Short mmCIF file of C-alpha atoms (C1' of nucleotides) in Angstrom, two decimals:
data_model
loop_
_atom_site.label_atom_id
_atom_site.label_comp_id
_atom_site.label_asym_id
_atom_site.label_seq_id
_atom_site.Cartn_x
_atom_site.Cartn_y
_atom_site.Cartn_z
CA UNK A 636 66.43 -69.04 -56.41
CA UNK A 637 66.53 -65.94 -58.58
CA UNK A 638 68.31 -62.96 -57.10
CA UNK A 639 65.09 -61.10 -56.51
CA UNK A 640 63.99 -63.70 -53.99
CA UNK A 641 65.82 -61.86 -51.28
CA UNK A 642 63.54 -58.92 -51.86
CA UNK A 643 60.41 -61.04 -51.68
CA UNK A 644 57.39 -60.57 -53.86
CA UNK A 645 56.71 -57.49 -55.89
CA UNK A 646 53.47 -56.09 -54.60
CA UNK A 647 51.95 -52.76 -55.40
CA UNK A 648 51.93 -51.95 -51.70
CA UNK A 649 55.70 -52.33 -51.46
CA UNK A 650 56.26 -50.47 -54.72
CA UNK A 651 54.05 -47.59 -53.62
CA UNK A 652 55.70 -47.29 -50.22
CA UNK A 653 59.09 -47.14 -51.90
CA UNK A 654 58.00 -44.63 -54.52
CA UNK A 655 56.57 -42.48 -51.78
CA UNK A 656 59.67 -42.35 -49.64
CA UNK A 657 62.61 -42.83 -51.98
CA UNK A 658 63.19 -39.14 -52.70
CA UNK A 659 61.81 -37.81 -49.48
CA UNK A 660 64.16 -35.83 -47.27
CA UNK A 661 61.67 -35.06 -44.54
CA UNK A 662 62.34 -38.19 -42.45
CA UNK A 663 58.69 -39.20 -42.20
CA UNK A 664 57.27 -41.51 -39.57
CA UNK A 665 55.42 -44.71 -40.48
CA UNK A 666 52.16 -42.91 -39.96
CA UNK A 667 53.13 -40.07 -42.28
CA UNK A 668 54.12 -42.57 -44.96
CA UNK A 669 50.79 -44.32 -44.41
CA UNK A 670 48.85 -41.12 -44.95
CA UNK A 671 50.65 -40.40 -48.20
CA UNK A 672 50.49 -43.93 -49.57
CA UNK A 673 46.81 -44.01 -48.76
CA UNK A 674 46.14 -41.39 -51.39
CA UNK A 675 47.16 -43.94 -54.01
CA UNK A 676 46.07 -47.14 -52.29
CA UNK A 677 43.11 -46.19 -50.11
CA UNK A 678 42.77 -49.71 -48.73
CA UNK A 679 46.33 -50.24 -47.59
CA UNK A 680 46.66 -50.88 -43.89
CA UNK A 681 49.06 -49.32 -41.45
CA UNK A 682 50.38 -52.78 -40.60
CA UNK A 683 51.35 -53.34 -44.22
CA UNK A 684 53.14 -50.01 -44.30
CA UNK A 685 55.12 -51.02 -41.22
CA UNK A 686 55.95 -54.41 -42.72
CA UNK A 687 57.11 -52.89 -45.98
CA UNK A 688 59.17 -50.24 -44.26
CA UNK A 689 60.84 -52.98 -42.23
CA UNK A 690 61.55 -54.88 -45.40
CA UNK A 691 63.15 -51.84 -47.00
CA UNK A 692 65.27 -51.33 -43.91
CA UNK A 693 66.33 -54.99 -43.96
CA UNK A 694 67.32 -54.60 -47.60
CA UNK A 695 69.32 -51.49 -46.84
CA UNK A 696 67.16 -49.17 -48.84
CA UNK A 697 66.11 -47.18 -45.78
CA UNK A 698 67.66 -46.19 -42.48
CA UNK A 699 65.74 -45.81 -39.27
CA UNK A 700 66.21 -42.86 -36.96
CA UNK A 701 64.66 -43.10 -33.53
CA UNK A 702 63.42 -39.74 -32.31
CA UNK A 703 61.47 -39.50 -29.14
CA UNK A 704 59.11 -42.39 -29.26
CA UNK A 705 58.85 -42.84 -33.01
CA UNK A 706 60.80 -44.27 -35.87
CA UNK A 707 61.65 -41.92 -38.73
CA UNK A 708 62.66 -43.35 -42.10
CA UNK A 709 65.47 -41.99 -44.23
CA UNK A 710 66.23 -43.11 -47.80
CA UNK A 711 69.77 -41.77 -47.40
CA UNK A 712 71.52 -44.92 -46.28
CA UNK A 713 75.14 -43.81 -46.38
CA UNK A 714 76.54 -43.15 -42.95
CA UNK A 715 75.55 -39.67 -41.89
CA UNK A 716 74.34 -37.72 -38.91
CA UNK A 717 71.35 -35.58 -38.12
CA UNK A 718 70.50 -32.04 -37.27
CA UNK A 719 67.26 -31.72 -35.35
CA UNK A 720 65.48 -28.41 -34.90
CA UNK A 721 63.98 -28.40 -31.44
CA UNK A 722 61.55 -25.71 -32.44
CA UNK A 723 59.88 -27.17 -35.53
CA UNK A 724 61.10 -30.76 -35.14
CA UNK A 725 62.37 -30.92 -38.68
CA UNK A 726 65.30 -33.24 -39.25
CA UNK A 727 68.15 -32.45 -41.64
CA UNK A 728 70.75 -34.83 -42.94
CA UNK A 729 74.31 -33.96 -42.07
CA UNK A 730 76.88 -35.51 -44.40
CA UNK A 731 80.46 -36.15 -43.47
CA UNK A 732 83.54 -35.02 -45.37
CA UNK A 733 85.51 -37.95 -44.03
CA UNK A 734 84.73 -40.33 -41.18
CA UNK A 735 84.24 -38.23 -38.10
CA UNK A 736 84.66 -34.93 -39.90
CA UNK A 737 81.63 -32.72 -40.21
CA UNK A 738 81.20 -30.47 -43.19
CA UNK A 739 79.91 -27.18 -41.73
CA UNK A 740 78.96 -25.87 -45.14
CA UNK A 741 76.10 -28.29 -45.16
CA UNK A 742 74.42 -26.84 -42.14
CA UNK A 743 70.95 -26.19 -43.57
CA UNK A 744 70.68 -22.81 -45.18
CA UNK A 745 73.88 -21.91 -43.34
CA UNK A 746 71.69 -20.91 -40.46
CA UNK A 747 71.42 -23.77 -38.03
CA UNK A 748 72.46 -23.01 -34.46
CA UNK A 749 73.64 -26.08 -32.58
CA UNK A 750 72.95 -26.06 -28.86
CA UNK A 751 73.52 -29.70 -27.93
CA UNK A 752 74.65 -32.94 -29.38
CA UNK A 753 74.91 -36.56 -28.45
CA UNK A 754 76.81 -39.42 -30.01
CA UNK A 755 76.26 -43.12 -29.61
CA UNK A 756 78.90 -45.65 -30.60
CA UNK A 757 77.81 -49.19 -31.32
CA UNK A 758 79.95 -52.27 -31.25
CA UNK A 759 81.04 -55.19 -29.14
CA UNK A 760 82.37 -55.03 -25.60
CA UNK A 761 85.36 -57.01 -24.42
CA UNK A 762 83.25 -59.50 -22.56
CA UNK A 763 81.14 -60.29 -25.61
CA UNK A 764 84.10 -60.43 -27.99
CA UNK A 765 85.80 -63.23 -26.11
CA UNK B 176 58.70 -20.08 -1.19
CA UNK B 177 61.77 -21.72 0.40
CA UNK B 178 64.48 -22.85 -1.99
CA UNK B 179 63.62 -26.48 -1.55
CA UNK B 180 60.21 -25.85 -3.07
CA UNK B 181 61.66 -26.38 -6.48
CA UNK B 182 62.41 -29.95 -5.53
CA UNK B 183 58.93 -30.53 -4.20
CA UNK B 184 58.13 -32.58 -1.15
CA UNK B 185 60.46 -35.04 0.42
CA UNK B 186 58.79 -38.37 0.17
CA UNK B 187 60.27 -41.74 0.87
CA UNK B 188 59.39 -42.80 -2.68
CA UNK B 189 61.51 -40.04 -4.19
CA UNK B 190 64.34 -40.63 -1.73
CA UNK B 191 64.36 -44.35 -2.45
CA UNK B 192 64.34 -43.89 -6.22
CA UNK B 193 67.28 -41.53 -5.93
CA UNK B 194 69.24 -43.78 -3.55
CA UNK B 195 68.66 -46.66 -5.93
CA UNK B 196 69.96 -44.94 -9.02
CA UNK B 197 72.43 -42.33 -7.86
CA UNK B 198 75.51 -44.55 -8.03
CA UNK B 199 74.27 -46.86 -10.72
CA UNK B 200 76.25 -47.03 -13.93
CA UNK B 201 74.08 -49.59 -15.66
CA UNK B 202 71.67 -47.13 -17.29
CA UNK B 203 68.53 -48.84 -16.02
CA UNK B 204 65.09 -48.43 -17.54
CA UNK B 205 62.13 -47.19 -15.50
CA UNK B 206 60.99 -50.74 -15.09
CA UNK B 207 64.36 -51.90 -13.80
CA UNK B 208 64.38 -49.05 -11.29
CA UNK B 209 60.86 -50.04 -10.28
CA UNK B 210 61.89 -53.63 -9.63
CA UNK B 211 64.78 -52.55 -7.42
CA UNK B 212 62.88 -49.90 -5.52
CA UNK B 213 60.10 -52.39 -4.92
CA UNK B 214 62.37 -54.45 -2.73
CA UNK B 215 62.36 -51.58 -0.26
CA UNK B 216 58.90 -50.16 -0.87
CA UNK B 217 56.76 -53.10 -1.99
CA UNK B 218 53.70 -50.91 -2.53
CA UNK B 219 55.25 -48.29 -4.75
CA UNK B 220 53.62 -48.03 -8.14
CA UNK B 221 55.30 -47.89 -11.51
CA UNK B 222 53.57 -44.56 -12.17
CA UNK B 223 55.23 -43.07 -9.12
CA UNK B 224 58.61 -44.32 -10.26
CA UNK B 225 58.06 -42.64 -13.61
CA UNK B 226 56.96 -39.41 -11.95
CA UNK B 227 59.96 -39.35 -9.65
CA UNK B 228 62.40 -40.14 -12.43
CA UNK B 229 60.90 -37.26 -14.42
CA UNK B 230 61.33 -35.01 -11.43
CA UNK B 231 64.99 -35.99 -11.07
CA UNK B 232 65.52 -35.32 -14.77
CA UNK B 233 63.84 -31.92 -14.46
CA UNK B 234 66.14 -31.10 -11.55
CA UNK B 235 69.19 -32.15 -13.52
CA UNK B 236 70.04 -35.05 -11.31
CA UNK B 237 69.51 -37.58 -14.07
CA UNK B 238 69.91 -37.69 -17.82
CA UNK B 239 67.68 -39.69 -20.14
CA UNK B 240 69.03 -41.84 -22.94
CA UNK B 241 66.55 -43.15 -25.46
CA UNK B 242 67.49 -46.61 -26.70
CA UNK B 243 65.14 -48.53 -28.91
CA UNK B 244 61.76 -48.02 -27.41
CA UNK B 245 62.76 -47.27 -23.82
CA UNK B 246 64.19 -44.54 -21.71
CA UNK B 247 67.38 -45.32 -19.81
CA UNK B 248 68.38 -43.18 -16.86
CA UNK B 249 71.91 -42.03 -16.15
CA UNK B 250 73.02 -40.22 -12.98
CA UNK B 251 76.06 -38.91 -14.85
CA UNK B 252 74.69 -35.56 -15.99
CA UNK B 253 77.80 -33.95 -17.44
CA UNK B 254 77.81 -33.94 -21.22
CA UNK B 255 79.05 -37.30 -22.39
CA UNK B 256 78.43 -39.94 -25.01
CA UNK B 257 77.60 -43.62 -24.97
CA UNK B 258 79.07 -46.90 -26.02
CA UNK B 259 76.47 -49.55 -26.63
CA UNK B 260 77.31 -53.22 -26.92
CA UNK B 261 75.04 -54.69 -29.55
CA UNK B 262 75.60 -58.15 -28.19
CA UNK B 263 74.72 -57.76 -24.51
CA UNK B 264 73.00 -54.37 -24.73
CA UNK B 265 75.04 -52.91 -21.93
CA UNK B 266 75.64 -49.19 -22.10
CA UNK B 267 78.92 -47.56 -21.09
CA UNK B 268 79.54 -43.90 -20.46
CA UNK B 269 82.10 -42.27 -22.72
CA UNK B 270 83.61 -39.11 -21.30
CA UNK B 271 85.12 -36.34 -23.37
CA UNK B 272 88.57 -34.84 -23.00
CA UNK B 273 87.37 -31.59 -24.50
CA UNK B 274 84.22 -30.81 -26.43
CA UNK B 275 84.16 -33.07 -29.43
CA UNK B 276 87.30 -34.95 -28.46
CA UNK B 277 86.90 -38.53 -27.40
CA UNK B 278 89.25 -40.05 -24.88
CA UNK B 279 90.02 -43.51 -26.22
CA UNK B 280 91.56 -44.61 -22.96
CA UNK B 281 88.11 -44.72 -21.51
CA UNK B 282 86.85 -47.37 -23.87
CA UNK B 283 85.61 -49.94 -21.37
CA UNK B 284 88.28 -52.38 -20.37
CA UNK B 285 90.23 -51.16 -23.40
CA UNK B 286 88.40 -53.80 -25.32
CA UNK B 287 85.41 -52.23 -26.97
CA UNK B 288 85.26 -52.59 -30.74
CA UNK B 289 83.29 -49.81 -32.41
CA UNK B 290 81.46 -50.81 -35.57
CA UNK B 291 79.07 -47.91 -36.04
CA UNK B 292 78.21 -44.57 -34.61
CA UNK B 293 75.61 -41.92 -34.97
CA UNK B 294 75.48 -38.33 -33.82
CA UNK B 295 72.51 -36.08 -33.43
CA UNK B 296 72.90 -32.33 -33.17
CA UNK B 297 70.10 -30.33 -31.60
CA UNK B 298 69.41 -26.67 -32.05
CA UNK B 299 67.42 -24.15 -34.00
CA UNK B 300 67.09 -23.96 -37.75
CA UNK B 301 67.27 -20.71 -39.68
CA UNK B 302 63.55 -20.57 -40.28
CA UNK B 303 62.77 -20.90 -36.58
CA UNK B 304 65.47 -18.48 -35.50
CA UNK B 305 64.05 -15.58 -37.46
"C1'" DA C 32 49.92 -74.89 -56.51
"C1'" DT C 33 52.65 -72.83 -53.22
"C1'" DG C 34 53.80 -69.94 -50.02
"C1'" DT C 35 54.12 -64.88 -49.35
"C1'" DC C 36 51.66 -60.71 -48.55
"C1'" DT C 37 47.56 -58.22 -47.26
"C1'" DG C 38 43.75 -56.11 -44.42
"C1'" DC C 39 41.75 -56.11 -40.18
"C1'" DA C 40 41.70 -56.15 -35.50
"C1'" DA C 41 43.59 -57.36 -31.33
"C1'" DA C 42 47.44 -57.35 -28.42
"C1'" DG C 43 51.97 -55.58 -26.71
"C1'" DC C 44 55.02 -52.45 -24.62
"C1'" DT C 45 56.34 -48.25 -22.66
"C1'" DT C 46 54.75 -44.13 -20.76
"C1'" DT C 47 51.17 -40.91 -19.26
"C1'" DT C 48 47.11 -39.53 -16.82
"C1'" DG C 49 42.52 -39.12 -14.03
"C1'" DC C 50 41.01 -39.58 -9.65
"C1'" DA C 51 40.25 -40.34 -4.82
"C1'" DT C 52 43.13 -40.65 -0.93
"C1'" DC C 53 47.31 -40.05 1.77
"C1'" DG C 54 51.08 -37.51 3.73
"C1'" DT C 55 54.28 -33.22 4.05
"C1'" DT C 56 54.72 -28.97 5.20
"C1'" DA D 1377 44.39 -27.06 6.63
"C1'" DA D 1378 46.32 -26.97 2.11
"C1'" DC D 1379 47.92 -28.95 -1.64
"C1'" DG D 1380 51.51 -31.89 -3.68
"C1'" DA D 1381 52.40 -36.89 -4.12
"C1'" DT D 1382 50.79 -41.57 -4.25
"C1'" DG D 1383 48.48 -45.99 -5.79
"C1'" DC D 1384 45.58 -47.89 -8.89
"C1'" DA D 1385 43.78 -48.59 -13.14
"C1'" DA D 1386 42.60 -46.96 -17.43
"C1'" DA D 1387 44.18 -44.73 -21.57
"C1'" DA D 1388 47.38 -43.28 -24.95
"C1'" DG D 1389 50.91 -43.65 -28.61
"C1'" DC D 1390 53.53 -46.46 -31.44
"C1'" DT D 1391 54.50 -50.94 -33.22
"C1'" DT D 1392 53.84 -55.86 -33.77
"C1'" DT D 1393 51.22 -59.94 -34.64
"C1'" DG D 1394 47.49 -63.75 -35.46
"C1'" DC D 1395 44.53 -65.03 -38.78
"C1'" DA D 1396 41.85 -65.96 -42.91
"C1'" DG D 1397 41.72 -64.75 -47.42
"C1'" DA D 1398 44.10 -62.67 -51.66
"C1'" DC D 1399 47.81 -62.56 -54.81
"C1'" DA D 1400 52.48 -63.17 -57.09
"C1'" DT D 1401 55.32 -66.47 -58.92
#
DNA sequence: ATGTCTGCAAAGCTTTTGCATCGTT
DNA sequence: AACGATGCAAAAGCTTTGCAGACAT
């Protein structure tokens, strides 16, 4: 009944996954996290990495970004958007000045050229609200 | 070398896929298109549906929207955004008044409640541009 | 002691692909 | 006749899951 129950048990696998990703700005995939964590815990399994990443997402310590066919994990959980280079596939965080207002100064290295964008709005439709 | 070469051959599979989706606003997945097309061409294969959908995308007759783990196809190819009901998973098109300006009047049935949104901007980073 | 978490491997789901054959041009 | 498209089935890529044993509390 202690507060930490909601986070489940403290295992070295979970701790290592978190340590590996908490300051990472490269938006790694589960597999990339697996490869890095493996250097410290050679016996960890990919399934465990997935389960721990899910747990961190459920506890709001990570955000998931779906790109192509894979999930990318982002320790920046405040609402923000993404800049995706179609040439090297790197992903940059794009912070907002105020809701809906983009801060151009944060375009990476001041040199990102935007050629397309897409926005998705999530919520509840009229039919489901009633 | 005729102009129609760029569209490839005219097969009844391609024609049926197109007829099935061209006026559809429900953003069906490949599998949903397959199920509908199958009612007219019972022997069509899922692989053929995928190949024809790809062809229509390549010819700019369809747009792809990645949601969760699946591709959704949209015959509305002008730049627009999406409204996704998290309760029933329906997807609504959201047109723009001018680039970057959302037209609230188009919120489906005037009754869609937005709780979250995410934007992705695509382009070229400084490193790749040089 | 209890029940959660782990490693392993198998299965799942969506999408792609190899190949022999069919059908358009 | 030529070669692009099809059907079938297998494979691929990513993620989830069943299970028996290990571990945290």
